[in-house]
Tab-separated table of C-alpha atoms in Angstrom:
chain	number	residue	atom	x	y	z
A	115	MET	CA	-16.240	-72.661	-51.653
A	116	THR	CA	-16.728	-69.017	-50.738
A	117	LYS	CA	-20.061	-67.492	-51.727
A	118	VAL	CA	-21.029	-63.834	-51.496
A	119	THR	CA	-24.221	-63.674	-49.445
A	120	ALA	CA	-26.488	-61.095	-47.873
A	121	GLN	CA	-29.480	-61.197	-45.601
A	122	LEU	CA	-31.818	-58.430	-44.626
A	123	SER	CA	-35.048	-58.049	-42.690
A	124	VAL	CA	-37.687	-56.326	-44.771
A	125	SER	CA	-41.324	-55.416	-44.385
A	126	LEU	CA	-43.895	-57.005	-46.669
A	127	ASP	CA	-43.632	-53.902	-48.842
A	128	GLY	CA	-39.850	-54.150	-49.032
A	129	PHE	CA	-38.600	-51.571	-46.521
A	130	TYR	CA	-35.703	-52.268	-44.161
A	131	ALA	CA	-36.149	-48.967	-42.287
A	132	GLY	CA	-38.357	-45.917	-42.285
A	133	PRO	CA	-37.590	-42.756	-44.279
A	134	ARG	CA	-33.976	-41.727	-43.775
A	135	HIS	CA	-33.387	-39.710	-40.627
A	136	ASP	CA	-32.198	-36.202	-41.440
A	137	GLY	CA	-29.656	-36.164	-38.634
A	138	ALA	CA	-31.496	-33.676	-36.428
A	139	GLY	CA	-32.532	-35.050	-33.071
A	140	ASP	CA	-32.305	-38.566	-31.719
A	141	TRP	CA	-32.114	-41.368	-34.295
A	142	LEU	CA	-33.806	-43.705	-31.827
A	143	ALA	CA	-36.857	-41.433	-31.844
A	144	SER	CA	-36.964	-41.200	-35.644
A	145	VAL	CA	-39.426	-42.828	-38.041
A	146	GLU	CA	-36.420	-44.527	-39.643
A	147	ALA	CA	-35.667	-46.255	-36.343
A	148	ALA	CA	-39.288	-47.122	-35.516
A	149	ALA	CA	-39.598	-49.062	-38.766
A	150	PHE	CA	-36.096	-50.557	-38.445
A	151	PHE	CA	-36.881	-51.897	-34.989
A	152	ARG	CA	-40.214	-53.271	-36.175
A	153	VAL	CA	-38.635	-55.305	-38.994
A	154	THR	CA	-35.743	-56.524	-36.815
A	155	ARG	CA	-37.889	-57.346	-33.773
A	156	TRP	CA	-37.817	-61.075	-34.576
A	157	ALA	CA	-34.003	-61.056	-34.411
A	158	ILE	CA	-33.724	-59.039	-31.227
A	159	SER	CA	-35.787	-61.720	-29.454
A	160	ALA	CA	-33.520	-64.525	-30.663
A	161	MET	CA	-31.034	-66.073	-28.261
A	162	SER	CA	-28.279	-66.386	-30.870
A	163	TRP	CA	-28.470	-62.682	-31.714
A	164	ARG	CA	-28.526	-61.672	-28.048
A	165	GLU	CA	-25.577	-63.895	-27.213
A	166	ARG	CA	-23.465	-62.222	-29.910
A	167	GLN	CA	-24.346	-58.805	-28.490
A	168	GLY	CA	-23.517	-59.947	-24.964
A	169	PHE	CA	-27.152	-59.773	-23.828
A	170	ALA	CA	-28.872	-62.339	-21.642
A	171	GLY	CA	-32.039	-64.239	-22.447
A	172	GLY	CA	-33.911	-64.645	-25.683
A	173	GLU	CA	-35.752	-67.401	-27.482
A	174	ARG	CA	-34.005	-70.591	-28.631
A	175	ASP	CA	-36.166	-71.181	-31.692
A	176	LEU	CA	-36.164	-71.401	-35.472
A	177	ASN	CA	-35.349	-67.697	-35.751
A	178	SER	CA	-32.386	-68.115	-33.432
A	179	ASP	CA	-31.150	-71.049	-35.530
A	180	VAL	CA	-31.366	-68.998	-38.727
A	181	ILE	CA	-29.244	-66.244	-37.195
A	182	GLN	CA	-26.728	-68.697	-35.751
A	183	GLU	CA	-26.371	-70.399	-39.109
A	184	ASN	CA	-25.679	-67.092	-40.832
A	185	PHE	CA	-23.096	-66.098	-38.212
A	186	ASP	CA	-21.419	-69.510	-38.568
A	187	ALA	CA	-21.324	-69.335	-42.376
A	188	ALA	CA	-19.531	-65.986	-42.563
A	189	GLY	CA	-15.735	-65.915	-42.772
A	190	ALA	CA	-15.601	-62.200	-43.537
A	191	TYR	CA	-17.999	-59.275	-43.905
A	192	VAL	CA	-18.464	-56.324	-46.218
A	193	MET	CA	-20.262	-53.353	-44.698
A	194	GLY	CA	-21.462	-49.885	-45.655
A	195	ARG	CA	-19.887	-46.830	-44.086
A	196	ARG	CA	-23.063	-45.573	-42.429
A	197	MET	CA	-23.726	-48.910	-40.710
A	198	ALA	CA	-20.111	-49.164	-39.580
A	199	ASP	CA	-20.111	-45.640	-38.153
A	200	GLY	CA	-23.464	-46.161	-36.444
A	201	GLY	CA	-22.377	-49.440	-34.879
A	202	GLU	CA	-18.879	-48.470	-33.798
A	203	VAL	CA	-19.803	-47.292	-30.315
A	204	PRO	CA	-22.741	-49.643	-29.542
A	205	TRP	CA	-20.764	-52.736	-30.654
A	206	GLY	CA	-18.009	-51.809	-28.220
A	207	GLU	CA	-14.710	-53.619	-27.691
A	208	GLU	CA	-16.009	-57.023	-28.815
A	209	PRO	CA	-18.317	-56.603	-31.824
A	210	PRO	CA	-20.643	-59.452	-32.809
A	211	PHE	CA	-18.909	-60.329	-36.111
A	212	ARG	CA	-15.841	-62.271	-34.871
A	213	ALA	CA	-14.340	-61.999	-38.361
A	214	PRO	CA	-12.685	-59.365	-40.559
A	215	VAL	CA	-15.041	-56.625	-41.738
A	216	PHE	CA	-14.327	-54.552	-44.883
A	217	VAL	CA	-16.029	-51.163	-44.774
A	218	VAL	CA	-16.740	-49.446	-48.094
A	219	THR	CA	-16.015	-45.751	-47.618
A	220	HIS	CA	-14.603	-42.670	-49.316
A	221	ARG	CA	-12.539	-41.721	-46.253
A	222	PRO	CA	-9.208	-43.485	-45.698
A	223	ARG	CA	-8.767	-44.670	-42.128
A	224	GLN	CA	-6.380	-46.964	-40.294
A	225	LYS	CA	-7.487	-50.535	-39.696
A	226	LEU	CA	-9.319	-50.991	-36.396
A	227	GLU	CA	-8.614	-54.162	-34.423
A	228	ARG	CA	-11.218	-55.354	-31.933
A	229	LYS	CA	-11.451	-58.292	-29.558
A	230	GLY	CA	-12.951	-61.666	-30.460
A	231	GLY	CA	-11.670	-61.790	-34.034
A	232	THR	CA	-13.378	-58.687	-35.408
A	233	SER	CA	-11.397	-56.081	-37.337
A	234	PHE	CA	-12.519	-53.194	-39.526
A	235	THR	CA	-10.561	-52.463	-42.718
A	236	TYR	CA	-11.576	-49.290	-44.559
A	237	VAL	CA	-11.692	-49.807	-48.330
A	238	THR	CA	-11.689	-46.695	-50.506
A	239	ASP	CA	-11.534	-48.235	-53.977
A	240	GLY	CA	-15.060	-49.528	-54.241
A	241	VAL	CA	-17.422	-52.364	-53.529
A	242	ALA	CA	-15.803	-54.928	-55.837
A	243	SER	CA	-12.455	-54.400	-54.153
A	244	ALA	CA	-14.000	-54.822	-50.699
A	245	VAL	CA	-15.622	-58.080	-51.797
A	246	GLU	CA	-12.311	-59.345	-53.222
A	247	GLN	CA	-10.397	-58.449	-50.056
A	248	ALA	CA	-13.049	-60.198	-47.947
A	249	LYS	CA	-12.918	-63.326	-50.135
A	250	ALA	CA	-9.149	-63.497	-49.715
A	251	VAL	CA	-9.427	-63.826	-45.927
A	252	ALA	CA	-12.713	-65.742	-45.600
A	253	GLY	CA	-10.906	-69.069	-45.270
A	254	GLY	CA	-13.363	-70.866	-47.528
A	255	LYS	CA	-16.370	-69.584	-45.595
A	256	ASP	CA	-18.812	-67.081	-47.060
A	257	VAL	CA	-18.424	-63.349	-47.518
A	258	ALA	CA	-21.520	-61.802	-45.951
A	259	VAL	CA	-22.625	-58.346	-47.033
A	260	ALA	CA	-23.744	-57.120	-43.629
A	261	GLY	CA	-25.614	-54.062	-44.842
A	262	GLY	CA	-26.978	-51.528	-44.851
A	263	GLY	CA	-29.528	-51.992	-47.544
A	264	SER	CA	-27.955	-49.627	-50.022
A	265	LEU	CA	-24.695	-51.600	-49.960
A	266	VAL	CA	-26.572	-54.882	-50.457
A	267	ARG	CA	-28.293	-53.261	-53.432
A	268	GLN	CA	-24.953	-52.087	-54.870
A	269	VAL	CA	-23.486	-55.571	-54.595
A	270	LEU	CA	-26.600	-57.046	-56.243
A	271	ALA	CA	-26.577	-54.423	-59.014
A	272	ALA	CA	-22.901	-55.115	-59.683
A	273	GLY	CA	-23.648	-58.798	-60.239
A	274	LEU	CA	-21.501	-59.821	-57.267
A	275	LEU	CA	-24.197	-61.255	-54.981
A	276	GLU	CA	-24.677	-65.034	-55.103
A	277	GLU	CA	-27.232	-65.609	-52.341
A	278	LEU	CA	-29.812	-63.295	-50.801
A	279	GLU	CA	-31.849	-64.254	-47.757
A	280	LEU	CA	-34.818	-62.053	-47.011
A	281	HIS	CA	-36.461	-62.193	-43.617
A	282	ILE	CA	-39.923	-61.056	-44.671
A	283	VAL	CA	-41.760	-59.478	-41.756
A	284	PRO	CA	-45.569	-59.334	-41.944
A	285	VAL	CA	-46.037	-55.604	-41.645
A	286	VAL	CA	-46.797	-52.995	-44.298
A	287	LEU	CA	-44.945	-49.721	-43.684
A	288	GLY	CA	-45.953	-47.645	-46.701
A	289	THR	CA	-42.755	-45.626	-46.847
A	290	GLY	CA	-39.066	-45.795	-46.013
A	291	LEU	CA	-35.773	-47.172	-47.268
A	292	ARG	CA	-36.216	-49.998	-49.760
A	293	LEU	CA	-33.699	-52.717	-50.436
A	294	LEU	CA	-34.834	-53.195	-54.041
A	295	ASP	CA	-35.416	-49.786	-55.543
A	296	ALA	CA	-34.898	-48.011	-58.840
A	297	ASP	CA	-31.152	-47.625	-58.212
A	298	LEU	CA	-30.709	-51.174	-59.458
A	299	GLY	CA	-30.440	-49.694	-62.935
A	300	LEU	CA	-32.261	-52.460	-64.776
A	301	GLY	CA	-32.689	-52.113	-68.522
A	302	HIS	CA	-35.834	-52.065	-70.646
A	303	LYS	CA	-37.760	-55.343	-70.152
A	304	GLU	CA	-34.970	-56.672	-67.991
A	305	GLY	CA	-35.164	-58.327	-64.572
A	306	ILE	CA	-32.862	-59.993	-62.082
A	307	GLU	CA	-33.855	-63.654	-61.823
A	308	LEU	CA	-33.443	-65.629	-58.611
A	309	THR	CA	-34.303	-69.138	-57.425
A	310	PRO	CA	-35.709	-69.787	-53.951
A	311	ILE	CA	-33.500	-72.450	-52.387
A	312	ARG	CA	-34.909	-72.526	-48.842
A	313	VAL	CA	-38.103	-71.311	-47.206
A	314	LEU	CA	-38.562	-71.406	-43.425
A	315	HIS	CA	-41.439	-69.834	-41.592
A	316	ALA	CA	-42.033	-68.720	-38.048
A	317	PRO	CA	-45.180	-66.952	-36.839
A	318	ASP	CA	-43.474	-63.560	-36.978
A	319	VAL	CA	-41.230	-63.826	-40.045
A	320	THR	CA	-40.746	-65.840	-43.245
A	321	HIS	CA	-37.142	-66.603	-44.181
A	322	VAL	CA	-36.606	-67.065	-47.920
A	323	ARG	CA	-33.133	-67.749	-49.257
A	324	TYR	CA	-32.536	-67.124	-52.944
A	325	ALA	CA	-29.732	-68.028	-55.308
A	326	VAL	CA	-29.156	-65.051	-57.604
A	327	GLN	CA	-29.175	-66.089	-61.254
A	328	GLY	CA	-28.545	-62.623	-62.666
A	329	ARG	CA	-29.986	-60.243	-65.212
A	330	ALA	CA	-32.258	-61.687	-67.880
A	331	PRO	CA	-34.736	-60.313	-70.429
A	332	LEU	CA	-38.451	-60.461	-69.592
A	333	VAL	CA	-39.590	-62.695	-72.410
A	334	LEU	CA	-43.280	-62.570	-73.288
A	335	ASP	CA	-44.633	-65.938	-72.333
A	336	ASP	CA	-47.350	-67.279	-74.614
A	337	ARG	CA	-48.259	-70.477	-72.812
A	338	GLY	CA	-51.605	-68.838	-72.093
A	339	ARG	CA	-52.539	-69.152	-75.755
A	340	GLY	CA	-55.587	-71.297	-76.350
A	341	ASP	CA	-53.936	-73.430	-79.001
A	342	GLY	CA	-51.532	-74.940	-76.502
A	343	GLN	CA	-48.438	-73.522	-78.240
B	256	MET	CA	-68.334	-67.600	-42.616
B	257	THR	CA	-67.590	-65.241	-45.472
B	258	LYS	CA	-64.127	-63.685	-45.488
B	259	VAL	CA	-62.910	-60.932	-47.783
B	260	THR	CA	-59.765	-62.235	-49.471
B	261	ALA	CA	-57.342	-61.243	-52.190
B	262	GLN	CA	-54.425	-62.875	-53.910
B	263	LEU	CA	-51.911	-61.394	-56.253
B	264	SER	CA	-48.706	-62.453	-57.974
B	265	VAL	CA	-45.902	-60.026	-57.228
B	266	SER	CA	-42.218	-59.794	-57.987
B	267	LEU	CA	-39.721	-59.921	-55.139
B	268	ASP	CA	-39.696	-56.127	-55.208
B	269	GLY	CA	-43.493	-55.936	-55.003
B	270	PHE	CA	-44.596	-55.233	-58.578
B	271	TYR	CA	-47.586	-56.978	-60.145
B	272	ALA	CA	-46.968	-55.445	-63.588
B	273	GLY	CA	-44.537	-53.131	-65.330
B	274	PRO	CA	-45.027	-49.359	-65.576
B	275	ARG	CA	-48.562	-48.558	-66.657
B	276	HIS	CA	-49.077	-48.753	-70.412
B	277	ASP	CA	-49.984	-45.354	-71.835
B	278	GLY	CA	-52.588	-46.785	-74.197
B	279	ALA	CA	-50.640	-46.176	-77.401
B	280	GLY	CA	-49.775	-49.340	-79.293
B	281	ASP	CA	-50.284	-52.958	-78.338
B	282	TRP	CA	-50.618	-53.692	-74.607
B	283	LEU	CA	-49.157	-57.150	-75.181
B	284	ALA	CA	-45.957	-55.528	-76.441
B	285	SER	CA	-45.730	-53.112	-73.491
B	286	VAL	CA	-43.337	-53.208	-70.537
B	287	GLU	CA	-46.436	-53.419	-68.319
B	288	ALA	CA	-47.381	-56.690	-69.991
B	289	ALA	CA	-43.849	-58.132	-70.074
B	290	ALA	CA	-43.606	-57.814	-66.305
B	291	PHE	CA	-47.223	-58.956	-65.765
B	292	PHE	CA	-46.614	-62.133	-67.757
B	293	ARG	CA	-43.358	-62.783	-65.914
B	294	VAL	CA	-45.023	-62.658	-62.482
B	295	THR	CA	-48.045	-64.715	-63.590
B	296	ARG	CA	-46.046	-67.320	-65.538
B	297	TRP	CA	-46.358	-69.850	-62.700
B	298	ALA	CA	-50.172	-69.649	-62.933
B	299	ILE	CA	-50.355	-69.867	-66.716
B	300	SER	CA	-48.541	-73.210	-66.521
B	301	ALA	CA	-50.976	-74.614	-63.965
B	302	MET	CA	-53.625	-77.077	-65.062
B	303	SER	CA	-56.343	-75.602	-62.831
B	304	TRP	CA	-55.853	-72.129	-64.316
B	305	ARG	CA	-55.803	-73.467	-67.872
B	306	GLU	CA	-58.944	-75.543	-67.324
B	307	ARG	CA	-60.860	-72.439	-66.176
B	308	GLN	CA	-59.751	-70.599	-69.313
B	309	GLY	CA	-60.752	-73.527	-71.524
B	310	PHE	CA	-57.134	-74.325	-72.438
B	311	ALA	CA	-55.662	-77.832	-72.664
B	312	GLY	CA	-52.613	-79.090	-70.819
B	313	GLY	CA	-50.701	-77.660	-67.921
B	314	GLU	CA	-49.043	-78.973	-64.805
B	315	ARG	CA	-51.006	-80.726	-62.044
B	316	ASP	CA	-48.825	-79.584	-59.159
B	317	LEU	CA	-48.752	-77.524	-55.974
B	318	ASN	CA	-49.277	-74.323	-57.931
B	319	SER	CA	-52.318	-75.805	-59.637
B	320	ASP	CA	-53.728	-76.867	-56.249
B	321	VAL	CA	-53.277	-73.343	-54.859
B	322	ILE	CA	-55.226	-71.860	-57.756
B	323	GLN	CA	-57.948	-74.504	-57.561
B	324	GLU	CA	-58.361	-73.885	-53.854
B	325	ASN	CA	-58.752	-70.154	-54.405
B	326	PHE	CA	-61.314	-70.696	-57.168
B	327	ASP	CA	-63.232	-73.111	-54.920
B	328	ALA	CA	-63.235	-70.744	-51.943
B	329	ALA	CA	-64.761	-67.794	-53.801
B	330	GLY	CA	-68.527	-67.340	-53.779
B	331	ALA	CA	-68.381	-63.880	-55.343
B	332	TYR	CA	-65.765	-61.482	-56.676
B	333	VAL	CA	-65.039	-57.773	-56.529
B	334	MET	CA	-63.053	-56.403	-59.451
B	335	GLY	CA	-61.586	-53.132	-60.677
B	336	ARG	CA	-62.952	-51.472	-63.781
B	337	ARG	CA	-59.735	-51.652	-65.780
B	338	MET	CA	-59.359	-55.390	-65.202
B	339	ALA	CA	-63.007	-56.006	-66.056
B	340	ASP	CA	-62.782	-53.997	-69.275
B	341	GLY	CA	-59.517	-55.653	-70.273
B	342	GLY	CA	-60.872	-59.125	-69.643
B	343	GLU	CA	-64.303	-58.738	-71.169
B	344	VAL	CA	-63.374	-59.886	-74.673
B	345	PRO	CA	-60.633	-62.449	-73.835
B	346	TRP	CA	-62.807	-64.150	-71.186
B	347	GLY	CA	-65.541	-64.638	-73.788
B	348	GLU	CA	-68.982	-66.155	-73.219
B	349	GLU	CA	-67.927	-68.335	-70.283
B	350	PRO	CA	-65.511	-66.410	-68.033
B	351	PRO	CA	-63.383	-68.303	-65.510
B	352	PHE	CA	-65.106	-66.948	-62.372
B	353	ARG	CA	-68.339	-69.027	-62.315
B	354	ALA	CA	-69.730	-66.656	-59.676
B	355	PRO	CA	-71.141	-63.124	-59.479
B	356	VAL	CA	-68.557	-60.393	-60.069
B	357	PHE	CA	-69.056	-56.833	-58.754
B	358	VAL	CA	-67.113	-54.279	-60.776
B	359	VAL	CA	-66.194	-50.992	-59.075
B	360	THR	CA	-66.653	-48.238	-61.650
B	361	HIS	CA	-67.782	-44.651	-62.120
B	362	ARG	CA	-69.849	-45.514	-65.202
B	363	PRO	CA	-73.315	-47.027	-64.713
B	364	ARG	CA	-73.921	-50.063	-66.909
B	365	GLN	CA	-76.511	-52.809	-67.099
B	366	LYS	CA	-75.675	-56.123	-65.468
B	367	LEU	CA	-73.957	-58.541	-67.846
B	368	GLU	CA	-74.941	-62.213	-67.603
B	369	ARG	CA	-72.492	-64.809	-68.859
B	370	LYS	CA	-72.533	-68.603	-69.053
B	371	GLY	CA	-71.270	-70.891	-66.313
B	372	GLY	CA	-72.476	-68.816	-63.380
B	373	THR	CA	-70.518	-65.639	-64.037
B	374	SER	CA	-72.266	-62.273	-64.049
B	375	PHE	CA	-70.871	-58.735	-63.951
B	376	THR	CA	-72.693	-56.134	-61.832
B	377	TYR	CA	-71.396	-52.555	-62.147
B	378	VAL	CA	-71.247	-50.784	-58.795
B	379	THR	CA	-70.976	-47.004	-58.853
B	380	ASP	CA	-71.166	-46.195	-55.141
B	381	GLY	CA	-67.741	-47.344	-54.087
B	382	VAL	CA	-65.599	-50.218	-52.938
B	383	ALA	CA	-67.353	-50.821	-49.621
B	384	SER	CA	-70.697	-51.132	-51.384
B	385	ALA	CA	-69.256	-53.615	-53.895
B	386	VAL	CA	-67.851	-55.712	-51.040
B	387	GLU	CA	-71.225	-55.650	-49.238
B	388	GLN	CA	-73.127	-56.651	-52.367
B	389	ALA	CA	-70.674	-59.495	-52.997
B	390	LYS	CA	-70.986	-60.720	-49.398
B	391	ALA	CA	-74.767	-60.827	-49.740
B	392	VAL	CA	-74.604	-63.335	-52.597
B	393	ALA	CA	-71.450	-65.311	-51.661
B	394	GLY	CA	-73.518	-68.057	-50.021
B	395	GLY	CA	-71.170	-68.373	-47.081
B	396	LYS	CA	-68.106	-68.688	-49.319
B	397	ASP	CA	-65.452	-65.985	-49.546
B	398	VAL	CA	-65.564	-62.682	-51.361
B	399	ALA	CA	-62.402	-62.583	-53.470
B	400	VAL	CA	-61.015	-59.236	-54.576
B	401	ALA	CA	-59.887	-60.321	-58.027
B	402	GLY	CA	-57.767	-57.280	-58.799
B	403	GLY	CA	-56.217	-55.323	-60.229
B	404	GLY	CA	-53.647	-54.314	-57.714
B	405	SER	CA	-54.992	-50.829	-57.136
B	406	LEU	CA	-58.384	-52.230	-56.109
B	407	VAL	CA	-56.740	-54.714	-53.736
B	408	ARG	CA	-54.841	-51.789	-52.237
B	409	GLN	CA	-58.048	-49.758	-51.839
B	410	VAL	CA	-59.772	-52.630	-50.046
B	411	LEU	CA	-56.750	-53.071	-47.773
B	412	ALA	CA	-56.502	-49.340	-47.069
B	413	ALA	CA	-60.213	-49.242	-46.217
B	414	GLY	CA	-59.716	-51.947	-43.587
B	415	LEU	CA	-62.011	-54.354	-45.447
B	416	LEU	CA	-59.483	-57.050	-46.384
B	417	GLU	CA	-59.281	-60.058	-44.072
B	418	GLU	CA	-56.835	-62.324	-45.914
B	419	LEU	CA	-54.123	-61.549	-48.445
B	420	GLU	CA	-52.239	-64.252	-50.307
B	421	LEU	CA	-49.124	-63.128	-52.128
B	422	HIS	CA	-47.583	-65.350	-54.757
B	423	ILE	CA	-44.018	-64.074	-54.479
B	424	VAL	CA	-42.144	-64.645	-57.722
B	425	PRO	CA	-38.329	-64.686	-57.567
B	426	VAL	CA	-37.589	-61.889	-59.979
B	427	VAL	CA	-36.581	-58.278	-59.345
B	428	LEU	CA	-38.208	-55.868	-61.805
B	429	GLY	CA	-36.976	-52.509	-60.558
B	430	THR	CA	-40.013	-50.559	-61.699
B	431	GLY	CA	-43.731	-50.917	-62.368
B	432	LEU	CA	-47.072	-51.045	-60.611
B	433	ARG	CA	-46.787	-51.890	-56.927
B	434	LEU	CA	-49.480	-53.509	-54.842
B	435	LEU	CA	-48.314	-51.863	-51.622
B	436	ASP	CA	-47.441	-48.266	-52.384
B	437	ALA	CA	-47.735	-44.881	-50.761
B	438	ASP	CA	-51.455	-44.659	-51.590
B	439	LEU	CA	-52.143	-46.766	-48.522
B	440	GLY	CA	-52.210	-43.516	-46.576
B	441	LEU	CA	-50.556	-44.793	-43.416
B	442	GLY	CA	-50.017	-42.355	-40.582
B	443	HIS	CA	-46.825	-41.305	-38.800
B	444	LYS	CA	-45.146	-44.380	-37.240
B	445	GLU	CA	-48.087	-46.508	-38.283
B	446	GLY	CA	-48.085	-49.860	-40.088
B	447	ILE	CA	-50.564	-52.504	-41.169
B	448	GLU	CA	-49.850	-55.680	-39.207
B	449	LEU	CA	-50.490	-59.127	-40.657
B	450	THR	CA	-49.925	-62.708	-39.555
B	451	PRO	CA	-48.654	-65.360	-41.955
B	452	ILE	CA	-51.068	-68.269	-41.717
B	453	ARG	CA	-49.764	-70.517	-44.518
B	454	VAL	CA	-46.526	-70.733	-46.481
B	455	LEU	CA	-46.169	-73.064	-49.474
B	456	HIS	CA	-43.224	-73.081	-51.810
B	457	ALA	CA	-42.632	-74.300	-55.306
B	458	PRO	CA	-39.386	-73.794	-57.248
B	459	ASP	CA	-40.850	-70.865	-59.168
B	460	VAL	CA	-43.038	-69.123	-56.586
B	461	THR	CA	-43.586	-68.834	-52.826
B	462	HIS	CA	-47.218	-68.639	-51.704
B	463	VAL	CA	-47.684	-66.774	-48.413
B	464	ARG	CA	-51.174	-66.296	-47.014
B	465	TYR	CA	-51.637	-63.589	-44.413
B	466	ALA	CA	-54.449	-62.728	-42.039
B	467	VAL	CA	-54.747	-58.946	-41.924
B	468	GLN	CA	-54.706	-57.626	-38.354
B	469	GLY	CA	-55.059	-53.968	-39.259
B	470	ARG	CA	-53.382	-50.656	-38.548
B	471	ALA	CA	-51.165	-50.419	-35.494
B	472	PRO	CA	-48.538	-48.002	-34.161
B	473	LEU	CA	-44.858	-48.885	-34.672
B	474	VAL	CA	-43.808	-49.119	-31.059
B	475	LEU	CA	-40.104	-48.744	-30.323
B	476	ASP	CA	-38.998	-52.117	-29.100
B	477	ASP	CA	-36.294	-52.028	-26.432
B	478	ARG	CA	-35.663	-55.730	-25.997
B	479	GLY	CA	-32.219	-55.074	-27.477
B	480	ARG	CA	-31.202	-53.212	-24.329
B	481	GLY	CA	-28.317	-54.842	-22.528
B	482	ASP	CA	-30.013	-54.776	-19.137
B	483	GLY	CA	-32.670	-57.229	-20.297
B	484	GLN	CA	-35.509	-54.730	-19.771
């Protein structure tokens, strides 16, 4: 049964990257990148991540297993335009996805076929359409929202996300791009409720997987009343 | 050996309460309170919390054990002025702390003695002084920064916090008072590094205890390079 999932590495204060790079100068030297590489450091060390990128070495550990499991679960991906553009050259002829990727964009573009099972289809009619197209080809596996963070947030805000795994990295960054920010458009005394369904912890990261229950009112809870009501 | 500790219940997006109540009308009816009661619901159900408040009932479970352990570990408390003022009447003649409490305030006030071992000493020369005074009377137990969130943040920013336990509640609130916000005053490409030292999970909350390592530069990590350097 296909689920719509997402996973993202975030700092303890909820940032997946530093403040957005303004485009001048080298992205790798930016504050955005410094924070991004700090919160993804655990993954870059993992053997399963390195193998998908064609790199040697890495640790065969819990973190590597978590990444491998997420790769294995995905039958198709949905991706933001900025991430897709940024990855196009570094990922090369054989990108790490090995599955169809649906890129949400405003600019029509011909489908891009890559080696190893990866393709990029450019979807111009919105996030929900991209998710539907990905579901149709996922072969019963999951549709993984690959990122970036703003696309994950859009899918969550639209009520389309079923599972969210956060890789919570023990660093406080103070500023940057947040996964869960005010753009979620929650109403007065309204929250999005989730249920933790798996917690795994390594020394450098805590992996918490949530099932998304959806929007719900924040009901004043009076169990703290002294009369036991 | 006395450690300076803090614990706080936060939403998945880092809020410990809703947007600050403006003082008009009933706090209990405010958005600040609705969010505060949502993120502390797990504690209000716990037997150990209820027993300290003089309430009957509650669950004797993992959450209750976590609270009991934190009460047992504290030999003295440091508290913000707003929390102390807000609690003064509800806590009554026998507050739940059963230890000396040092309140950080700008307004001098005579020490308040309560039953059961709790006293309130009003400290007007700053957070570091309050922490020192609490250490001096903690009897080898920990100094717990009781809150609110802005005081915990001040203690963290000042480099005085040694352990931080977050009770991460699976709800997204979108807005409110954040524990870890821009007031931390971090420098360019600087973070506060922590190490998770204990992770416990219940269905309604994930308890993660961190040792605070302190400020450190965000070093660009190049282990993702294909040449294995």
